[in-house]
PDB file of C-alpha atoms in Angstrom:
ATOM      1  CA  SER A  20     -15.007 -16.595  12.692  1.00  0.00           C
ATOM      2  CA  ASN A  21     -14.983 -17.391   8.973  1.00  0.00           C
ATOM      3  CA  PHE A  22     -15.587 -14.313   6.830  1.00  0.00           C
ATOM      4  CA  LEU A  23     -17.319 -16.071   3.957  1.00  0.00           C
ATOM      5  CA  ALA A  24     -19.827 -17.638   6.379  1.00  0.00           C
ATOM      6  CA  THR A  25     -20.771 -14.230   7.775  1.00  0.00           C
ATOM      7  CA  GLN A  26     -20.819 -12.079   4.651  1.00  0.00           C
ATOM      8  CA  ARG A  27     -24.255 -10.553   4.056  1.00  0.00           C
ATOM      9  CA  LEU A  28     -23.903  -8.449   0.926  1.00  0.00           C
ATOM     10  CA  VAL A  29     -26.266  -7.959  -2.011  1.00  0.00           C
ATOM     11  CA  TYR A  30     -25.150  -6.365  -5.271  1.00  0.00           C
ATOM     12  CA  ASP A  31     -27.310  -3.817  -7.107  1.00  0.00           C
ATOM     13  CA  ASN A  32     -26.597  -4.074 -10.830  1.00  0.00           C
ATOM     14  CA  THR A  33     -28.092  -0.637 -11.465  1.00  0.00           C
ATOM     15  CA  THR A  34     -25.974   1.333  -8.979  1.00  0.00           C
ATOM     16  CA  GLY A  35     -22.950  -0.971  -8.942  1.00  0.00           C
ATOM     17  CA  LYS A  36     -23.003  -1.000  -5.150  1.00  0.00           C
ATOM     18  CA  MET A  37     -23.142  -3.623  -2.437  1.00  0.00           C
ATOM     19  CA  SER A  38     -25.419  -3.321   0.575  1.00  0.00           C
ATOM     20  CA  GLY A  39     -25.638  -5.358   3.754  1.00  0.00           C
ATOM     21  CA  SER A  40     -22.960  -6.104   6.322  1.00  0.00           C
ATOM     22  CA  VAL A  41     -19.537  -7.666   6.816  1.00  0.00           C
ATOM     23  CA  THR A  42     -18.567  -9.598   9.957  1.00  0.00           C
ATOM     24  CA  THR A  43     -14.887 -10.376  10.434  1.00  0.00           C
ATOM     25  CA  THR A  44     -12.089 -11.088  12.888  1.00  0.00           C
ATOM     26  CA  ALA A  45      -9.449  -9.900  10.367  1.00  0.00           C
ATOM     27  CA  CYS A  46      -7.422 -13.078  10.824  1.00  0.00           C
ATOM     28  CA  VAL A  47      -4.518 -13.689   8.457  1.00  0.00           C
ATOM     29  CA  HIS A  48      -5.081 -16.493   5.926  1.00  0.00           C
ATOM     30  CA  HIS A  49      -1.986 -16.040   3.778  1.00  0.00           C
ATOM     31  CA  PRO A  50       0.309 -19.092   3.996  1.00  0.00           C
ATOM     32  CA  GLY A  51       3.761 -18.112   5.197  1.00  0.00           C
ATOM     33  CA  SER A  52       2.785 -14.624   6.306  1.00  0.00           C
ATOM     34  CA  ARG A  53       4.853 -13.284   9.177  1.00  0.00           C
ATOM     35  CA  PHE A  54       1.693 -11.694  10.595  1.00  0.00           C
ATOM     36  CA  ILE A  55      -0.545 -14.016  12.594  1.00  0.00           C
ATOM     37  CA  GLY A  56      -2.851 -11.910  14.764  1.00  0.00           C
ATOM     38  CA  GLY A  57      -6.488 -10.984  14.389  1.00  0.00           C
ATOM     39  CA  LEU A  58      -9.189  -9.415  16.511  1.00  0.00           C
ATOM     40  CA  SER A  59     -10.286 -11.129  19.717  1.00  0.00           C
ATOM     41  CA  THR A  60     -13.947 -10.586  18.829  1.00  0.00           C
ATOM     42  CA  CYS A  61     -15.940 -10.189  15.628  1.00  0.00           C
ATOM     43  CA  GLN A  62     -16.526  -6.754  14.165  1.00  0.00           C
ATOM     44  CA  VAL A  63     -19.630  -5.909  12.150  1.00  0.00           C
ATOM     45  CA  GLN A  64     -19.579  -3.173   9.509  1.00  0.00           C
ATOM     46  CA  VAL A  65     -22.717  -2.014   7.705  1.00  0.00           C
ATOM     47  CA  ILE A  66     -22.238  -1.474   3.947  1.00  0.00           C
ATOM     48  CA  PRO A  67     -22.634   1.241   2.836  1.00  0.00           C
ATOM     49  CA  SER A  68     -21.593   3.122   5.941  1.00  0.00           C
ATOM     50  CA  ALA A  69     -24.099   5.854   6.809  1.00  0.00           C
ATOM     51  CA  SER A  70     -21.246   8.378   6.644  1.00  0.00           C
ATOM     52  CA  PHE A  71     -20.566   7.673   2.968  1.00  0.00           C
ATOM     53  CA  VAL A  72     -23.972   7.118   1.372  1.00  0.00           C
ATOM     54  CA  THR A  73     -23.803  10.413  -0.516  1.00  0.00           C
ATOM     55  CA  ALA A  74     -20.686  11.013  -2.636  1.00  0.00           C
ATOM     56  CA  PRO A  75     -18.154  12.476  -2.757  1.00  0.00           C
ATOM     57  CA  ASN A  76     -16.452  12.088   0.608  1.00  0.00           C
ATOM     58  CA  GLY A  77     -12.963  12.095   2.037  1.00  0.00           C
ATOM     59  CA  ILE A  78     -11.503   8.930   3.522  1.00  0.00           C
ATOM     60  CA  SER A  79      -9.763   8.108   6.776  1.00  0.00           C
ATOM     61  CA  LEU A  80      -6.062   8.390   6.028  1.00  0.00           C
ATOM     62  CA  THR A  81      -5.076   5.929   8.760  1.00  0.00           C
ATOM     63  CA  GLY A  82      -8.150   3.747   9.133  1.00  0.00           C
ATOM     64  CA  ARG A  83     -10.549   1.459   7.295  1.00  0.00           C
ATOM     65  CA  VAL A  84     -11.745   2.408   3.813  1.00  0.00           C
ATOM     66  CA  GLY A  85     -13.109  -1.016   2.869  1.00  0.00           C
ATOM     67  CA  PHE A  86     -12.842  -4.796   3.189  1.00  0.00           C
ATOM     68  CA  SER A  87     -11.329  -7.537   1.081  1.00  0.00           C
ATOM     69  CA  MET A  88     -14.005  -9.796  -0.370  1.00  0.00           C
ATOM     70  CA  LYS A  89     -12.400 -13.198   0.207  1.00  0.00           C
ATOM     71  CA  HIS A  90     -11.457 -12.939   3.867  1.00  0.00           C
ATOM     72  CA  GLY A  91     -12.881  -9.688   5.201  1.00  0.00           C
ATOM     73  CA  ARG A  92      -9.585  -8.008   6.021  1.00  0.00           C
ATOM     74  CA  ASP A  93      -9.459  -4.253   6.412  1.00  0.00           C
ATOM     75  CA  ILE A  94      -8.325  -2.157   3.476  1.00  0.00           C
ATOM     76  CA  TYR A  95      -6.609   1.098   4.453  1.00  0.00           C
ATOM     77  CA  SER A  96      -5.406   4.031   2.393  1.00  0.00           C
ATOM     78  CA  ALA A  97      -1.775   4.311   1.283  1.00  0.00           C
ATOM     79  CA  PHE A  98      -0.886   6.147   4.500  1.00  0.00           C
ATOM     80  CA  GLY A  99       0.265   4.679   7.808  1.00  0.00           C
ATOM     81  CA  ASN A 100       0.424   5.997  11.345  1.00  0.00           C
ATOM     82  CA  SER A 101       3.482   8.027  12.243  1.00  0.00           C
ATOM     83  CA  PHE A 102       5.908   6.419  14.673  1.00  0.00           C
ATOM     84  CA  ALA A 103       9.295   6.847  16.294  1.00  0.00           C
ATOM     85  CA  GLU A 104      11.523   4.466  18.216  1.00  0.00           C
ATOM     86  CA  GLU A 105      10.529   5.712  21.639  1.00  0.00           C
ATOM     87  CA  ASN A 106       6.797   4.986  21.201  1.00  0.00           C
ATOM     88  CA  ASN A 107       6.795   1.553  19.574  1.00  0.00           C
ATOM     89  CA  ARG A 108       7.135  -1.846  21.202  1.00  0.00           C
ATOM     90  CA  GLU A 109       9.224  -3.090  18.270  1.00  0.00           C
ATOM     91  CA  LEU A 110      12.009  -0.811  17.149  1.00  0.00           C
ATOM     92  CA  PRO A 111      12.073   0.006  13.436  1.00  0.00           C
ATOM     93  CA  CYS A 112      15.835  -0.570  13.670  1.00  0.00           C
ATOM     94  CA  LYS A 113      15.808  -3.628  15.918  1.00  0.00           C
ATOM     95  CA  GLU A 114      19.294  -3.287  17.371  1.00  0.00           C
ATOM     96  CA  GLY A 115      18.845   0.385  18.155  1.00  0.00           C
ATOM     97  CA  THR A 116      21.998   1.322  16.284  1.00  0.00           C
ATOM     98  CA  HIS A 117      20.114   3.974  14.354  1.00  0.00           C
ATOM     99  CA  PHE A 118      17.258   6.290  15.282  1.00  0.00           C
ATOM    100  CA  ALA A 119      14.327   5.658  12.956  1.00  0.00           C
ATOM    101  CA  GLU A 120      10.973   7.331  12.537  1.00  0.00           C
ATOM    102  CA  CYS A 121       8.273   7.795   9.941  1.00  0.00           C
ATOM    103  CA  ALA A 122       6.606  11.148  10.066  1.00  0.00           C
ATOM    104  CA  SER A 123       2.890  11.747   9.627  1.00  0.00           C
ATOM    105  CA  GLY A 124       1.949  12.228   5.988  1.00  0.00           C
ATOM    106  CA  LEU A 125       4.201   9.508   4.572  1.00  0.00           C
ATOM    107  CA  THR A 126       2.711   6.627   2.628  1.00  0.00           C
ATOM    108  CA  MET A 127       3.662   3.096   3.668  1.00  0.00           C
ATOM    109  CA  GLN A 128       5.765   2.845   0.525  1.00  0.00           C
ATOM    110  CA  GLN A 129       7.633   6.043   1.407  1.00  0.00           C
ATOM    111  CA  CYS A 130       8.053   4.863   4.993  1.00  0.00           C
ATOM    112  CA  GLY A 131       9.468   1.529   3.835  1.00  0.00           C
ATOM    113  CA  MET A 132      11.982   3.265   1.573  1.00  0.00           C
ATOM    114  CA  HIS A 133      12.992   5.559   4.417  1.00  0.00           C
ATOM    115  CA  LEU A 134      13.542   2.696   6.859  1.00  0.00           C
ATOM    116  CA  ALA A 135      15.434   0.727   4.251  1.00  0.00           C
ATOM    117  CA  SER A 136      17.908   3.578   3.956  1.00  0.00           C
ATOM    118  CA  THR A 137      18.028   4.301   7.714  1.00  0.00           C
ATOM    119  CA  CYS A 138      18.372   0.799   9.166  1.00  0.00           C
ATOM    120  CA  ASP A 139      20.912  -1.821   8.230  1.00  0.00           C
ATOM    121  CA  LEU A 140      19.283  -4.456   6.011  1.00  0.00           C
ATOM    122  CA  GLU A 141      19.435  -7.196   8.661  1.00  0.00           C
ATOM    123  CA  ASP A 142      18.415  -4.747  11.382  1.00  0.00           C
ATOM    124  CA  ARG A 143      14.955  -3.771  10.167  1.00  0.00           C
ATOM    125  CA  GLY A 144      11.813  -4.518  12.150  1.00  0.00           C
ATOM    126  CA  ASN A 145       9.611  -6.548   9.792  1.00  0.00           C
ATOM    127  CA  SER A 146       6.244  -5.347  11.131  1.00  0.00           C
ATOM    128  CA  PHE A 147       6.840  -1.893   9.655  1.00  0.00           C
ATOM    129  CA  PHE A 148       7.097  -3.271   6.113  1.00  0.00           C
ATOM    130  CA  LEU A 149       4.313  -4.568   3.891  1.00  0.00           C
ATOM    131  CA  ASP A 150       4.379  -8.251   2.966  1.00  0.00           C
ATOM    132  CA  SER A 151       4.091  -9.587  -0.582  1.00  0.00           C
ATOM    133  CA  CYS A 152       0.286  -9.399  -0.355  1.00  0.00           C
ATOM    134  CA  GLY A 153       0.324  -5.639   0.288  1.00  0.00           C
ATOM    135  CA  GLY A 154      -0.530  -5.751   3.987  1.00  0.00           C
ATOM    136  CA  HIS A 155       0.895  -5.843   7.492  1.00  0.00           C
ATOM    137  CA  GLY A 156       0.025  -5.355  11.150  1.00  0.00           C
ATOM    138  CA  GLU A 157      -1.965  -7.088  13.865  1.00  0.00           C
ATOM    139  CA  PRO A 158      -4.843  -6.998  13.172  1.00  0.00           C
ATOM    140  CA  TYR A 159      -3.752  -7.441   9.586  1.00  0.00           C
ATOM    141  CA  HIS A 160      -4.767  -4.843   6.984  1.00  0.00           C
ATOM    142  CA  TYR A 161      -3.896  -3.861   3.423  1.00  0.00           C
ATOM    143  CA  HIS A 162      -2.323  -0.662   2.131  1.00  0.00           C
ATOM    144  CA  GLU A 163      -1.578  -1.704  -1.450  1.00  0.00           C
ATOM    145  CA  ASP A 164      -2.480  -4.112  -4.241  1.00  0.00           C
ATOM    146  CA  LEU A 165      -4.265  -6.958  -2.333  1.00  0.00           C
ATOM    147  CA  ALA A 166      -2.249  -9.309  -4.530  1.00  0.00           C
ATOM    148  CA  CYS A 167      -3.267 -12.402  -2.546  1.00  0.00           C
ATOM    149  CA  GLU A 168      -6.981 -11.571  -2.832  1.00  0.00           C
ATOM    150  CA  ASN A 169      -6.997 -11.496  -6.643  1.00  0.00           C
ATOM    151  CA  SER A 170      -8.613 -14.368  -8.528  1.00  0.00           C
ATOM    152  CA  ALA A 171      -7.376 -15.443 -11.930  1.00  0.00           C
ATOM    153  CA  ALA A 172      -9.280 -13.542 -14.602  1.00  0.00           C
ATOM    154  CA  GLU A 173      -8.878 -12.793 -18.279  1.00  0.00           C
ATOM    155  CA  GLY A 174      -9.489  -9.211 -19.286  1.00  0.00           C
ATOM    156  CA  HIS A 175     -10.783  -6.994 -16.503  1.00  0.00           C
ATOM    157  CA  SER A 176      -9.409  -7.811 -13.019  1.00  0.00           C
ATOM    158  CA  SER A 177     -11.647  -9.637 -10.576  1.00  0.00           C
ATOM    159  CA  VAL A 178     -13.350  -8.109  -7.529  1.00  0.00           C
ATOM    160  CA  THR A 179     -10.946  -7.844  -4.614  1.00  0.00           C
ATOM    161  CA  GLY A 180     -12.843  -5.674  -2.146  1.00  0.00           C
ATOM    162  CA  VAL A 181     -15.804  -3.544  -1.221  1.00  0.00           C
ATOM    163  CA  ALA A 182     -15.425   0.084  -0.146  1.00  0.00           C
ATOM    164  CA  LEU A 183     -17.325   1.586   2.777  1.00  0.00           C
ATOM    165  CA  ASP A 184     -19.513   3.459   0.275  1.00  0.00           C
ATOM    166  CA  GLY A 185     -20.634   0.133  -1.237  1.00  0.00           C
ATOM    167  CA  SER A 186     -18.730   0.440  -4.519  1.00  0.00           C
ATOM    168  CA  LEU A 187     -16.542  -2.481  -5.501  1.00  0.00           C
ATOM    169  CA  ILE A 188     -12.752  -2.509  -5.656  1.00  0.00           C
ATOM    170  CA  TYR A 189     -11.142  -4.417  -8.515  1.00  0.00           C
ATOM    171  CA  GLY A 190      -7.518  -5.369  -9.193  1.00  0.00           C
ATOM    172  CA  LYS A 191      -5.202  -3.234 -11.273  1.00  0.00           C
ATOM    173  CA  PHE A 192      -6.067  -4.359 -14.815  1.00  0.00           C
ATOM    174  CA  GLU A 193      -8.743  -2.968 -17.103  1.00  0.00           C
ATOM    175  CA  SER A 194      -8.185  -5.429 -19.947  1.00  0.00           C
ATOM    176  CA  GLY A 195      -5.452  -8.002 -20.315  1.00  0.00           C
ATOM    177  CA  ASP A 196      -2.235  -6.362 -19.102  1.00  0.00           C
ATOM    178  CA  ASN A 197      -3.608  -2.851 -19.615  1.00  0.00           C
ATOM    179  CA  VAL A 198      -4.283  -0.636 -16.607  1.00  0.00           C
ATOM    180  CA  PRO A 199      -7.066   1.972 -16.644  1.00  0.00           C
ATOM    181  CA  ILE A 200      -5.905   5.432 -17.706  1.00  0.00           C
ATOM    182  CA  ASP A 201      -8.986   7.445 -16.736  1.00  0.00           C
ATOM    183  CA  LEU A 202      -9.181   6.928 -12.970  1.00  0.00           C
ATOM    184  CA  ASP A 203     -10.304   9.902 -10.901  1.00  0.00           C
ATOM    185  CA  ALA A 204      -8.620  11.153  -7.719  1.00  0.00           C
ATOM    186  CA  CYS A 205     -10.426   8.440  -5.758  1.00  0.00           C
ATOM    187  CA  ASN A 206      -8.950   5.691  -7.984  1.00  0.00           C
ATOM    188  CA  GLY A 207     -12.336   5.026  -9.589  1.00  0.00           C
ATOM    189  CA  HIS A 208     -14.092   5.377 -12.923  1.00  0.00           C
ATOM    190  CA  VAL A 209     -17.232   4.380 -14.801  1.00  0.00           C
ATOM    191  CA  SER A 210     -16.596   1.503 -17.167  1.00  0.00           C
ATOM    192  CA  LEU A 211     -17.684  -2.025 -17.994  1.00  0.00           C
ATOM    193  CA  VAL A 212     -17.226  -4.622 -15.245  1.00  0.00           C
ATOM    194  CA  PRO A 213     -17.301  -8.360 -15.967  1.00  0.00           C
ATOM    195  CA  ARG A 214     -20.000 -10.812 -14.951  1.00  0.00           C
ATOM    196  CA  ASP A 215     -19.239 -12.495 -11.634  1.00  0.00           C
ATOM    197  CA  THR A 216     -21.426 -15.408 -10.557  1.00  0.00           C
ATOM    198  CA  ILE A 217     -19.921 -15.560  -7.059  1.00  0.00           C
ATOM    199  CA  TYR A 218     -21.260 -12.125  -6.151  1.00  0.00           C
ATOM    200  CA  ASN A 219     -24.231 -12.098  -8.576  1.00  0.00           C
ATOM    201  CA  ILE A 220     -22.746  -9.289 -10.650  1.00  0.00           C
ATOM    202  CA  GLU A 221     -23.978  -8.866 -14.206  1.00  0.00           C
ATOM    203  CA  SER A 222     -21.717  -7.215 -16.752  1.00  0.00           C
ATOM    204  CA  GLY A 223     -22.488  -3.508 -16.952  1.00  0.00           C
ATOM    205  CA  SER A 224     -21.000  -0.037 -16.929  1.00  0.00           C
ATOM    206  CA  VAL A 225     -20.847   1.255 -13.332  1.00  0.00           C
ATOM    207  CA  TYR A 226     -18.577   3.307 -11.092  1.00  0.00           C
ATOM    208  CA  HIS A 227     -15.932   1.171  -9.371  1.00  0.00           C
ATOM    209  CA  TYR A 228     -12.431   1.435  -7.947  1.00  0.00           C
ATOM    210  CA  HIS A 229      -9.143  -0.166  -8.970  1.00  0.00           C
ATOM    211  CA  THR A 230      -6.007  -0.856  -6.970  1.00  0.00           C
ATOM    212  CA  THR A 231      -2.936   0.671  -8.580  1.00  0.00           C
ATOM    213  CA  GLU A 232       0.828   0.298  -8.358  1.00  0.00           C
ATOM    214  CA  ALA A 233       1.125   4.081  -8.141  1.00  0.00           C
ATOM    215  CA  PHE A 234      -0.383   6.322  -5.456  1.00  0.00           C
ATOM    216  CA  PRO A 235      -3.065   6.185  -4.056  1.00  0.00           C
ATOM    217  CA  HIS A 236      -2.740   2.351  -4.366  1.00  0.00           C
ATOM    218  CA  THR A 237      -6.205   1.664  -2.871  1.00  0.00           C
ATOM    219  CA  LEU A 238      -8.660   4.569  -2.471  1.00  0.00           C
ATOM    220  CA  GLY A 239      -7.937   8.286  -2.549  1.00  0.00           C
ATOM    221  CA  CYS A 240     -11.482   9.258  -1.571  1.00  0.00           C
ATOM    222  CA  PHE A 241     -15.053   8.031  -1.992  1.00  0.00           C
ATOM    223  CA  GLY A 242     -16.133   9.009  -5.479  1.00  0.00           C
ATOM    224  CA  PRO A 243     -16.955   9.734  -8.134  1.00  0.00           C
ATOM    225  CA  VAL A 244     -15.194  13.097  -8.351  1.00  0.00           C
ATOM    226  CA  THR A 245     -14.017  15.382 -11.118  1.00  0.00           C
ATOM    227  CA  SER A 246     -11.313  17.025  -8.959  1.00  0.00           C
ATOM    228  CA  LYS A 247      -9.500  16.476  -5.659  1.00  0.00           C
ATOM    229  CA  ALA A 248     -11.076  19.664  -4.287  1.00  0.00           C
ATOM    230  CA  GLU A 249     -14.458  17.898  -4.073  1.00  0.00           C
ATOM    231  CA  CYS A 250     -13.118  15.712  -1.229  1.00  0.00           C
ATOM    232  CA  ASP A 251     -11.643  18.551   0.864  1.00  0.00           C
TER     233      ASP A 251
END
């Protein structure tokens, strides 16, 4: 199933939110990616999800927090599922010469650093590491920057995704090479977004999220919030 053919989203320029639905098989479209799998059937997600209509809300730490706009792939938080050698079909250290595990509560970045120091370089299981686009897994999903979903843009980054609360997710830049410095705990803020004719977005000041190189990378919660305690 082609994501763009089954996207049914309408943007509200007053609220800065999308509404409608996303249908996807989460197939990988990145040339050269080592991940090839998708879902055997289409999944439909209503946007905004009924669970997140009223802000603020916490997010699933190990599940979907949104979708990429180009291809409808899942966006996850920075965290991954815990694992150890005895409960995975592919060993983190492929030759079994070292015992490797990633405990619950580690981000994917922390897990990758841990495995890099635990396994020999040539001995690492690739599926436990993020690719250059910021994702991994079968079905494929993102944990970081969505680098391969970004479109060339001057100034403010382009739209890369939509969160389950309907707010849009943009790339890491606020203007030129400058990153936003006023993001809340959810990785969002209220500021001017650029006009986008693809998604019928008019330029205006609305709440939206950014991906970031630093934690939480994607979303930390569904905002807006003034403190982390609001999402507990």
